[in-house]
Amino acid sequence: MMENLSICMHQFDNDTKSATTTDNMRAIAAQGYWQSQAPVGFVRQHIPIDKKTKDGKTRYRTILAPDERGDTDKKVEDVLGYFLEGNSVAETVRYSKEIGLKTSKGNET
């Protein structure tokens, strides 16, 4: 019986942590901050916020900004337009390779 009670307490604790994490991630996203890798055509940009860390360092949040290094934004727009014209996903991938579109990590699509 004690083992079952312990398991239930741990499960409740895990559920509470999961709900808190999800709520916090939604709140940060609602404020306009980005939390993961930037999609193709964008770069992550760190902006300072008013809060400081415990050791006095400035805290930052991440937002998305258009990638203005080269013509990536134009290529992404071309690929999306190509797909919206009714081309299949496979054809769109081939087209993105033809025009030299790379992933956000610099790999071929």
CSV table of C-alpha atoms in Angstrom, one decimal:
chain,number,residue,atom,x,y,z
A,1,MET,CA,0.0,0.0,0.0
A,2,MET,CA,2.8,2.4,0.8
A,3,GLU,CA,4.4,1.6,-2.5
A,4,ASN,CA,1.2,2.5,-4.3
A,5,LEU,CA,0.9,5.8,-2.4
A,6,SER,CA,4.5,6.7,-3.3
A,7,ILE,CA,3.9,5.9,-7.0
A,8,CYS,CA,0.7,8.1,-6.9
A,9,MET,CA,2.6,11.0,-5.3
A,10,HIS,CA,5.4,10.8,-7.9
A,11,GLN,CA,2.9,10.7,-10.7
A,12,PHE,CA,1.1,13.7,-9.3
A,13,ASP,CA,4.4,15.6,-9.0
A,14,ASN,CA,5.3,14.7,-12.6
A,15,ASP,CA,1.9,15.9,-13.8
A,16,THR,CA,2.2,19.1,-11.9
A,17,LYS,CA,5.7,19.8,-13.3
A,18,SER,CA,4.5,19.0,-16.9
A,19,ALA,CA,1.5,21.4,-16.6
A,20,THR,CA,3.7,24.2,-15.1
A,21,THR,CA,6.3,23.8,-17.9
A,22,THR,CA,3.6,23.8,-20.6
A,23,ASP,CA,1.9,26.9,-19.1
A,24,ASN,CA,5.2,28.8,-18.9
A,25,MET,CA,6.2,27.9,-22.5
A,26,ARG,CA,2.8,29.2,-23.7
A,27,ALA,CA,3.2,32.4,-21.7
A,28,ILE,CA,6.6,33.0,-23.2
A,29,ALA,CA,5.3,32.3,-26.7
A,30,ALA,CA,2.4,34.7,-26.1
A,31,GLN,CA,4.8,37.4,-25.2
A,32,GLY,CA,6.4,37.0,-28.7
A,33,TYR,CA,9.6,35.1,-27.7
A,34,TRP,CA,10.9,32.1,-29.7
A,35,GLN,CA,12.0,29.0,-27.8
A,36,SER,CA,13.6,26.7,-30.3
A,37,GLN,CA,15.7,26.6,-33.5
A,38,ALA,CA,14.8,29.3,-36.0
A,39,PRO,CA,13.0,28.1,-39.2
A,40,VAL,CA,14.6,28.5,-42.6
A,41,GLY,CA,14.7,32.2,-43.6
A,42,PHE,CA,14.9,33.5,-40.0
A,43,VAL,CA,17.7,33.9,-37.4
A,44,ARG,CA,17.4,34.0,-33.7
A,45,GLN,CA,18.1,37.4,-32.2
A,46,HIS,CA,18.7,37.8,-28.4
A,47,ILE,CA,17.2,40.9,-26.8
A,48,PRO,CA,18.0,41.9,-23.1
A,49,ILE,CA,15.1,41.9,-20.6
A,50,ASP,CA,14.8,43.9,-17.4
A,51,LYS,CA,15.5,40.9,-15.1
A,52,LYS,CA,19.0,39.9,-14.0
A,53,THR,CA,20.3,36.4,-13.1
A,54,LYS,CA,21.2,35.6,-9.5
A,55,ASP,CA,24.8,36.5,-10.2
A,56,GLY,CA,23.9,39.9,-11.7
A,57,LYS,CA,24.2,39.1,-15.4
A,58,THR,CA,21.7,40.4,-17.9
A,59,ARG,CA,19.0,38.0,-19.0
A,60,TYR,CA,18.0,37.6,-22.6
A,61,ARG,CA,15.0,36.4,-24.5
A,62,THR,CA,15.1,35.2,-28.1
A,63,ILE,CA,13.0,36.6,-31.0
A,64,LEU,CA,12.9,35.7,-34.7
A,65,ALA,CA,14.3,38.2,-37.2
A,66,PRO,CA,14.4,37.7,-41.0
A,67,ASP,CA,17.7,36.3,-42.3
A,68,GLU,CA,19.1,39.1,-44.4
A,69,ARG,CA,22.4,37.4,-45.1
A,70,GLY,CA,22.1,36.5,-48.8
A,71,ASP,CA,18.9,35.7,-50.6
A,72,THR,CA,17.4,33.0,-48.3
A,73,ASP,CA,14.2,34.9,-47.7
A,74,LYS,CA,13.6,35.2,-51.5
A,75,LYS,CA,14.3,31.5,-51.9
A,76,VAL,CA,11.8,30.5,-49.2
A,77,GLU,CA,9.2,32.7,-50.8
A,78,ASP,CA,9.9,31.1,-54.2
A,79,VAL,CA,9.6,27.6,-52.8
A,80,LEU,CA,6.3,28.4,-51.0
A,81,GLY,CA,4.9,29.9,-54.2
A,82,TYR,CA,6.0,26.8,-56.1
A,83,PHE,CA,4.2,24.6,-53.7
A,84,LEU,CA,1.0,26.8,-53.6
A,85,GLU,CA,0.9,26.5,-57.4
A,86,GLY,CA,-0.2,22.9,-56.9
A,87,ASN,CA,3.1,21.1,-57.1
A,88,SER,CA,3.6,18.0,-55.0
A,89,VAL,CA,5.8,17.9,-51.9
A,90,ALA,CA,8.4,15.8,-53.8
A,91,GLU,CA,8.5,18.3,-56.7
A,92,THR,CA,8.8,21.2,-54.3
A,93,VAL,CA,11.8,19.5,-52.5
A,94,ARG,CA,13.4,18.9,-55.9
A,95,TYR,CA,12.8,22.6,-56.8
A,96,SER,CA,14.3,23.8,-53.5
A,97,LYS,CA,17.4,21.7,-54.2
A,98,GLU,CA,17.6,23.2,-57.7
A,99,ILE,CA,17.6,26.8,-56.4
A,100,GLY,CA,20.1,26.0,-53.7
A,101,LEU,CA,17.9,26.4,-50.6
A,102,LYS,CA,19.6,25.1,-47.5
A,103,THR,CA,18.2,24.2,-44.1
A,104,SER,CA,18.8,26.5,-41.1
A,105,LYS,CA,21.8,24.4,-40.3
A,106,GLY,CA,23.3,24.8,-43.8
A,107,ASN,CA,22.4,21.3,-45.1
A,108,GLU,CA,20.7,20.6,-48.3
A,109,THR,CA,16.9,20.3,-48.2
